[in-house]
mmCIF file of C-alpha atoms and ligand atoms in Angstrom:
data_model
loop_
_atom_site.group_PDB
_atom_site.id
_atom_site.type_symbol
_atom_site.label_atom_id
_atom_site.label_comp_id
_atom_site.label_asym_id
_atom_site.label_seq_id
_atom_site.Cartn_x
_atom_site.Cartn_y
_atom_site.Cartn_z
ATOM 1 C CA UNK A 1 107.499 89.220 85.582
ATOM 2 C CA UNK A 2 111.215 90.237 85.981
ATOM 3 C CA UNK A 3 111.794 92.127 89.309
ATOM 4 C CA UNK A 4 112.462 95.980 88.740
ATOM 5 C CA UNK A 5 114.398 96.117 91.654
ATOM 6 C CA UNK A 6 113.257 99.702 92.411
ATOM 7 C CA UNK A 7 113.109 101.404 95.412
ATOM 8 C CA UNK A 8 115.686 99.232 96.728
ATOM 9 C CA UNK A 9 117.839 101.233 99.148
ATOM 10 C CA UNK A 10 121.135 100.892 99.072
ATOM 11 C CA UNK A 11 124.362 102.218 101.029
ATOM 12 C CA UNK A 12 124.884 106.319 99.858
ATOM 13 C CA UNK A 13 121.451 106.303 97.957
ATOM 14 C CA UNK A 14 117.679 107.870 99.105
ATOM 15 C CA UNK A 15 115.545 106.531 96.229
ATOM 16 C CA UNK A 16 111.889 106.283 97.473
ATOM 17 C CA UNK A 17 109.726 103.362 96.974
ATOM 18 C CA UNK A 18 106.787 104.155 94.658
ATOM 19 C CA UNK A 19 103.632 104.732 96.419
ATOM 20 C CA UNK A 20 101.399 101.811 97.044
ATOM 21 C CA UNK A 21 99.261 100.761 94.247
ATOM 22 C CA UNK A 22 95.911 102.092 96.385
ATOM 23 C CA UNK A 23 97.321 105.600 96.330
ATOM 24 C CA UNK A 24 97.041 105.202 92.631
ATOM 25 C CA UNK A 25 93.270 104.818 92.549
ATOM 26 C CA UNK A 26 92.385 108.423 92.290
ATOM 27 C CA UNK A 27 94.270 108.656 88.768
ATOM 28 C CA UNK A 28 94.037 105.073 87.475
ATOM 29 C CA UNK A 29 90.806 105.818 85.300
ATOM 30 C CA UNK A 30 93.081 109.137 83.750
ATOM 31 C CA UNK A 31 96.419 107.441 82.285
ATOM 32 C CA UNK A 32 98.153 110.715 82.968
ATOM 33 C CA UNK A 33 101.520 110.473 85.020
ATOM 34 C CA UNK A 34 101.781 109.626 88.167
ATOM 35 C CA UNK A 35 102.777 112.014 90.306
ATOM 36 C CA UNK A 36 106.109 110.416 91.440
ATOM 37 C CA UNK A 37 107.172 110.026 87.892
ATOM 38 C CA UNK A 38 107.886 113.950 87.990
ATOM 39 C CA UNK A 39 109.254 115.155 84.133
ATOM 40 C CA UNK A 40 109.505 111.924 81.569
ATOM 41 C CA UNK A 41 112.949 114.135 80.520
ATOM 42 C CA UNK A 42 114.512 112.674 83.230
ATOM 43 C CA UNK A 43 114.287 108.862 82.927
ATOM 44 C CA UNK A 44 115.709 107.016 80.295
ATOM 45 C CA UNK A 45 115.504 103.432 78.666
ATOM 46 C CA UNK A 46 117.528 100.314 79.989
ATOM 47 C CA UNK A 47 116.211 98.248 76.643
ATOM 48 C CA UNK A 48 114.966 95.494 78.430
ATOM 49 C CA UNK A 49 111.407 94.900 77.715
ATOM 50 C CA UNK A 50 109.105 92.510 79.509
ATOM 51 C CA UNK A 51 107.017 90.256 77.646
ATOM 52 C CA UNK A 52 104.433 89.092 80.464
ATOM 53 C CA UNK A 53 102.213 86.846 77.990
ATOM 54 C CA UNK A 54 99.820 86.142 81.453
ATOM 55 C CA UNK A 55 98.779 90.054 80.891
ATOM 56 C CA UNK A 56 99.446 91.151 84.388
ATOM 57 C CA UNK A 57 101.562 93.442 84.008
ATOM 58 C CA UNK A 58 101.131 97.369 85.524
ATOM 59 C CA UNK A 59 102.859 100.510 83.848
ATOM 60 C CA UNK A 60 104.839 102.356 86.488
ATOM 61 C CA UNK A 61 104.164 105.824 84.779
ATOM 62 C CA UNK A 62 100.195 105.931 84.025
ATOM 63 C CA UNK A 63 99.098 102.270 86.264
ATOM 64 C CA UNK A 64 97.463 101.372 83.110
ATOM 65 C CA UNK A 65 97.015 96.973 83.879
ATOM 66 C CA UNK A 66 96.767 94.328 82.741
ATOM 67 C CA UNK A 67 99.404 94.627 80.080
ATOM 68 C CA UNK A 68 101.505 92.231 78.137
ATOM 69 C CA UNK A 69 104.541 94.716 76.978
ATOM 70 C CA UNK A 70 106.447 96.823 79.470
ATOM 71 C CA UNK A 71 109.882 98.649 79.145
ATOM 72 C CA UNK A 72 111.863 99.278 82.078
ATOM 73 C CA UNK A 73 113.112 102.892 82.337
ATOM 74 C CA UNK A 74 115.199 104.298 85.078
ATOM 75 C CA UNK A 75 116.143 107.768 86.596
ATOM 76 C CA UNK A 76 119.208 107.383 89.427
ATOM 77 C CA UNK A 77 118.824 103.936 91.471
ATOM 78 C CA UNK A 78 114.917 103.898 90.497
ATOM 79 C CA UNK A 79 113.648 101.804 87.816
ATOM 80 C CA UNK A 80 109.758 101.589 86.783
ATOM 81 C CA UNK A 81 108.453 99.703 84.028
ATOM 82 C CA UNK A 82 106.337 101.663 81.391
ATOM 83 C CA UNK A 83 103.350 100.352 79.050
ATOM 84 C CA UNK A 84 103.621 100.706 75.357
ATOM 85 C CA UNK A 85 100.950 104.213 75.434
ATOM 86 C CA UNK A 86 103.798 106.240 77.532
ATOM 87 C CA UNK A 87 106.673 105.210 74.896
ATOM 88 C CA UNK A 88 105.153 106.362 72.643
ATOM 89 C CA UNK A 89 104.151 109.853 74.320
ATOM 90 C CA UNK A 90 106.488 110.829 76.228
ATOM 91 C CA UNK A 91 110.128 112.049 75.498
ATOM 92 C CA UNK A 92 111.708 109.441 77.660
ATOM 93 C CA UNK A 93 115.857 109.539 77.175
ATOM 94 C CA UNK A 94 117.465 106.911 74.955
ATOM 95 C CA UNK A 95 120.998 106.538 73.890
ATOM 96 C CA UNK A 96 123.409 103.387 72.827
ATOM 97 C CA UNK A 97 126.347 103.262 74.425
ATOM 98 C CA UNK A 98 126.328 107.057 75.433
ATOM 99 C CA UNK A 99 125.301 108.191 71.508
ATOM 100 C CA UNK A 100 122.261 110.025 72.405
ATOM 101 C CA UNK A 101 118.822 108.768 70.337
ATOM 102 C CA UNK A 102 115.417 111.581 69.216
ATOM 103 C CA UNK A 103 112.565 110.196 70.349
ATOM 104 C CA UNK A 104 111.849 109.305 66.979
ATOM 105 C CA UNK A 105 114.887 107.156 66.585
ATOM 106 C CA UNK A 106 113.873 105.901 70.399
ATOM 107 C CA UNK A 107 110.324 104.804 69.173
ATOM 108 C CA UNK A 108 111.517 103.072 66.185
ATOM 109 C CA UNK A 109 114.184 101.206 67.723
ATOM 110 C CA UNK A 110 111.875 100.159 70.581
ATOM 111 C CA UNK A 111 109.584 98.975 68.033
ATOM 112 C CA UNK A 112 111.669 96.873 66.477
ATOM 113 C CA UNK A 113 113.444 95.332 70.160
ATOM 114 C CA UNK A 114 109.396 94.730 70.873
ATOM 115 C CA UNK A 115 108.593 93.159 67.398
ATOM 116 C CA UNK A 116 111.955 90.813 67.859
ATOM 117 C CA UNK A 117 110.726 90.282 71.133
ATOM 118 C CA UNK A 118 107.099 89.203 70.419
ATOM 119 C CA UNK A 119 108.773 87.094 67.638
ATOM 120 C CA UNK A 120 111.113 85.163 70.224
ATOM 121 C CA UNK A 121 107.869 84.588 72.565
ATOM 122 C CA UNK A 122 105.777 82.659 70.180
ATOM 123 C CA UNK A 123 108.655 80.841 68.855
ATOM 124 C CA UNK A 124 109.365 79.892 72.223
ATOM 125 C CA UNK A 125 106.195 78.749 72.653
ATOM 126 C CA UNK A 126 105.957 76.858 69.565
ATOM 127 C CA UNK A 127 109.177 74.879 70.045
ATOM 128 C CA UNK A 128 108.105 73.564 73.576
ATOM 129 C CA UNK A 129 104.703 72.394 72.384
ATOM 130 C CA UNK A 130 106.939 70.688 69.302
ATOM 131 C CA UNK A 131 109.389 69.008 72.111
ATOM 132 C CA UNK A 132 106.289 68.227 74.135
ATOM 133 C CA UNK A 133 104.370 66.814 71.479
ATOM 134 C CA UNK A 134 105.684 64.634 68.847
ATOM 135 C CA UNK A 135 103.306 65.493 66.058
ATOM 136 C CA UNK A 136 104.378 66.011 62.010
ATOM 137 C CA UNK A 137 101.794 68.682 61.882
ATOM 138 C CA UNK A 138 103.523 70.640 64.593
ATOM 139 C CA UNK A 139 106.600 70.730 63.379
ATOM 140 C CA UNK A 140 104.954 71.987 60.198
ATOM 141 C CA UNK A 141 103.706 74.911 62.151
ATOM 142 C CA UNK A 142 107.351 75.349 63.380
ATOM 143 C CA UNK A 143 108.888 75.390 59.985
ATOM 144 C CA UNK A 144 105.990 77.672 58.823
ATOM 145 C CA UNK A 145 106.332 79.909 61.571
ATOM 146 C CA UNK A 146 110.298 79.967 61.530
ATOM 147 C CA UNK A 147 109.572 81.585 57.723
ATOM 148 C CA UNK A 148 106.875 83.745 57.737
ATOM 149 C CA UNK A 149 106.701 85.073 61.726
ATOM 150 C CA UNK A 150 102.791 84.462 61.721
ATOM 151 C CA UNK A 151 100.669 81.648 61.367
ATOM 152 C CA UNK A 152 97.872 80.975 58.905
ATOM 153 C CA UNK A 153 94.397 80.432 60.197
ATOM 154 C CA UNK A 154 95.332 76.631 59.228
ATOM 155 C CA UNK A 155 98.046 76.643 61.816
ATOM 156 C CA UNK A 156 97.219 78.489 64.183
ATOM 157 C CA UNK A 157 93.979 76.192 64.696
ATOM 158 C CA UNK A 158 96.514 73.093 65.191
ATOM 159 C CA UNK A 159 98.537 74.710 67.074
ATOM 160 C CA UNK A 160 96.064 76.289 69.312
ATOM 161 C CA UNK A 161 94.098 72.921 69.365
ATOM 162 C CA UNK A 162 97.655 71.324 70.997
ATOM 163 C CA UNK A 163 97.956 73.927 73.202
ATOM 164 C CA UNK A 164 94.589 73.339 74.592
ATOM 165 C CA UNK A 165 95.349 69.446 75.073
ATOM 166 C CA UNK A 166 98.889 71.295 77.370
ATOM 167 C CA UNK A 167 95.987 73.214 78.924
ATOM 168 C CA UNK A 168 97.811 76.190 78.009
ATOM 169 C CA UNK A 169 95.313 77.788 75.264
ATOM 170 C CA UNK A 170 96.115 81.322 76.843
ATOM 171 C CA UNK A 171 99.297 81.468 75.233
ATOM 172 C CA UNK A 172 97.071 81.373 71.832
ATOM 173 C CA UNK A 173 96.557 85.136 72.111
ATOM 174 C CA UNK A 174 100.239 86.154 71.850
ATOM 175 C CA UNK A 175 100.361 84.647 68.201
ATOM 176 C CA UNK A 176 99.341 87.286 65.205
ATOM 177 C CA UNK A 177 96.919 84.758 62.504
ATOM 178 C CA UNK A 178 97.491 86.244 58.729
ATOM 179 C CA UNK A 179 94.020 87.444 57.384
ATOM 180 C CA UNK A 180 94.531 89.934 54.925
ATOM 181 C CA UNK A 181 95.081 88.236 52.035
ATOM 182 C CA UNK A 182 91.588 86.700 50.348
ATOM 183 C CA UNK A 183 93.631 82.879 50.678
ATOM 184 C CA UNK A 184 93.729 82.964 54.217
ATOM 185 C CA UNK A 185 90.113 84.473 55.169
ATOM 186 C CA UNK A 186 88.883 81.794 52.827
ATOM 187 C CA UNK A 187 91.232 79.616 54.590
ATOM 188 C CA UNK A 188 89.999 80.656 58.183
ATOM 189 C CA UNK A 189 86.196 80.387 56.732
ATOM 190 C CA UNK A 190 86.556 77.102 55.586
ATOM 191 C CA UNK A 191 88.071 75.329 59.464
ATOM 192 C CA UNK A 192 85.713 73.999 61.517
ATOM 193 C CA UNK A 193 83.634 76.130 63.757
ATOM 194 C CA UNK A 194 85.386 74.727 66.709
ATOM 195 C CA UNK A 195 88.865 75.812 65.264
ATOM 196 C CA UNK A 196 87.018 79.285 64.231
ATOM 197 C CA UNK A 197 86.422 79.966 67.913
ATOM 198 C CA UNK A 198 90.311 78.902 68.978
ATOM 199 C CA UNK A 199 91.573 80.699 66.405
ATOM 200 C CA UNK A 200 89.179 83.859 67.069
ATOM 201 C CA UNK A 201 91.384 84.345 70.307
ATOM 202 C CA UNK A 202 94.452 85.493 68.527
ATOM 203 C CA UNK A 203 92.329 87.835 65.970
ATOM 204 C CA UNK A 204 92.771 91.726 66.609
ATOM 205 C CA UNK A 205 89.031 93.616 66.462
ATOM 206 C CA UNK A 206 89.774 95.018 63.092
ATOM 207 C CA UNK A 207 90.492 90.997 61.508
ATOM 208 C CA UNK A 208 87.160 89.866 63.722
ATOM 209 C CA UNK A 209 85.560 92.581 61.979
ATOM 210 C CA UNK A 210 86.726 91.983 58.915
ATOM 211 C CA UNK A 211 85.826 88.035 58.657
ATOM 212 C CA UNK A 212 82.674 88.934 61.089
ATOM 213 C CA UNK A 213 82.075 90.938 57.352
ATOM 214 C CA UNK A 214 82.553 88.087 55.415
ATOM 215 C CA UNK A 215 80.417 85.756 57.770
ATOM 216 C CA UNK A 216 83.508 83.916 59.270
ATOM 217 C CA UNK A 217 82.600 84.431 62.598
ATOM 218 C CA UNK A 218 82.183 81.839 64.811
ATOM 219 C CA UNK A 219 78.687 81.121 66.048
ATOM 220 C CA UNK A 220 77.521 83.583 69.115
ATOM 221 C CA UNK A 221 80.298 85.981 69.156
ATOM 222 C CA UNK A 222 79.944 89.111 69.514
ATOM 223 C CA UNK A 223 81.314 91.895 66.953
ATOM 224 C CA UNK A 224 81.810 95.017 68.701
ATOM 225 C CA UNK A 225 81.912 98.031 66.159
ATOM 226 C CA UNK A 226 84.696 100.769 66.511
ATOM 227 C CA UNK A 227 84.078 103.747 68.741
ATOM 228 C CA UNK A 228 82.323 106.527 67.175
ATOM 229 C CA UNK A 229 85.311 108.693 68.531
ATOM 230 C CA UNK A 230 88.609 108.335 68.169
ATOM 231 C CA UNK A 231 90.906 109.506 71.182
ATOM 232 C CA UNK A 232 93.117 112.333 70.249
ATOM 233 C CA UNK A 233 96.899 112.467 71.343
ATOM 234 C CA UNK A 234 98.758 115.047 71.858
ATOM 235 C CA UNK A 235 101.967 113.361 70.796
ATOM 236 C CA UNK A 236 102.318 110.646 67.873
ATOM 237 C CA UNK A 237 101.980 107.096 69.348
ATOM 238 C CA UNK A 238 104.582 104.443 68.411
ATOM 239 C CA UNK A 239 103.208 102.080 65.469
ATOM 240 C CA UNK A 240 100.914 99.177 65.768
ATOM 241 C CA UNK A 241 102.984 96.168 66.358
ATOM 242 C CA UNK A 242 100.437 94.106 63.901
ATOM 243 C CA UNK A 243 103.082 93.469 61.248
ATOM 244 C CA UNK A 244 105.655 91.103 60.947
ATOM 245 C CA UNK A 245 108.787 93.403 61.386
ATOM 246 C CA UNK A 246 111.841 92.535 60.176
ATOM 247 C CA UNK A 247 114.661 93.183 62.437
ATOM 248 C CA UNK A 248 118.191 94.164 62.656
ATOM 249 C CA UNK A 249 119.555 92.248 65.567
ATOM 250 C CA UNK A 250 122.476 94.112 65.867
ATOM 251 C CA UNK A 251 122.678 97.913 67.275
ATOM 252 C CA UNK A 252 122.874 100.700 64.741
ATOM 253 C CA UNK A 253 125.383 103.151 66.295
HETATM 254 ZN ZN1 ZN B 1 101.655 103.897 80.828
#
């Protein structure tokens, strides 16, 4: 997790240090602001975004944990980093260079820093086990991954299987497995139960459903059906980051 640095005090500034995470227990359940955070108005993005792929990380504006994403916003000298539910609800300030951003514009170009982001993490991942690893069929997945930003449910079983000789098969769930087409659910029904299961770890509820449908599912799991109820917000919430974005790396001005 990259250090915040806020509520560091500093010569000629009084910023206060957040309150301590047991003062947050009252409102943790809520995901409504913390009180410190005061009006969203007044804090605005930095760009930098966090990609904790150990899921530990805490939003500074709701406490929501155990999150993987988090943007780092900052009003003054203070800096907190946010989870991906307060983008996309609140009207947090964004410019480029000084051009100022709606919070439309914001959202999309967060969405597309995240999906670049998220991109760079698994390929990351996927060139280390390939360096580690001397294996033809890994450096398949690479190439394959290098072109299409997901894996199939072919790959992603080898790759996960590797990763689980590294003793790293956490890092499985930051991958996104291609499903949709008929190919690759036939593809994913016809791997081994074993590589079902590994590859089950990267799979979003609506794919596990989805397969679970077609009788993919591995042996014993569980299949949990979508809430009755959907949660209403009161603002629009940024996009699902579930496709394979493509990205513009350089700044629009
Ligand atoms: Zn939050």
């Amino acid at each position: 997790m990259l250090e915040s640095g806020a509520g560091d005090t500093q010569e000629g500034h009084a910023c206060p240090r957040p309150p301590a995470p047991r003062e947050y227990a009252l409102v943790q359940h809520r995901y409504t602001l913390l009180e410190h955070v005061g009006d969203p108005h007044e804090w605005r993005f930095t760009w930098a975004i966090n990609d904790d792929v150990t899921l530990n990380s805490t939003c500074g504006f709701c406490h929501r944990t155990g999150l993987r994403l988090t943007y780092e916003v900052i009003r003054g000298c203070e800096a907190l980093w946010i989870c991906q539910s307060c983008v996309g609800r609140y009207p947090i300030g964004a410019d480029i260079d000084g051009d100022q951003m709606s919070p439309t514009a914001a959202r999309a170009y967060v969405h597309g820093l995240t999906a670049r982001l998220k991109q760079q993490t698994c390929k990351d991942i996927i060139h280390r086990v390939k360096d580690s690893w001397s294996d033809a069929d890994i450096e398949e997945v690479a190439v394959y991954f290098d072109r299409n930003l997901q894996l199939s449910p072919q790959r992603a079983a080898r790759l996960f299987s590797t990763l689980v000789e590294m003793g790293e098969e956490t890092n499985a769930r930051v991958f996104e497995v291609q499903t949709r087409s008929n190919a690759h659910q036939q593809e994913f029904g016809e791997l081994a139960e074993a590589d079902r299961r590994l590859v089950w770890i990267a799979l979003s509820p609506q794919q596990r459903r989805r397969l679970a449908s077609l009788g993919f599912a591995p042996a014993g799991t569980l299949v949990r059906r979508p809430p009755r109820m959907a949660l209403r917000l009161s603002a629009p919430r940024m996009p699902a980051l579930t496709e394979a974005a493509s990205i513009n790396p350089k700044r629009k001005l």
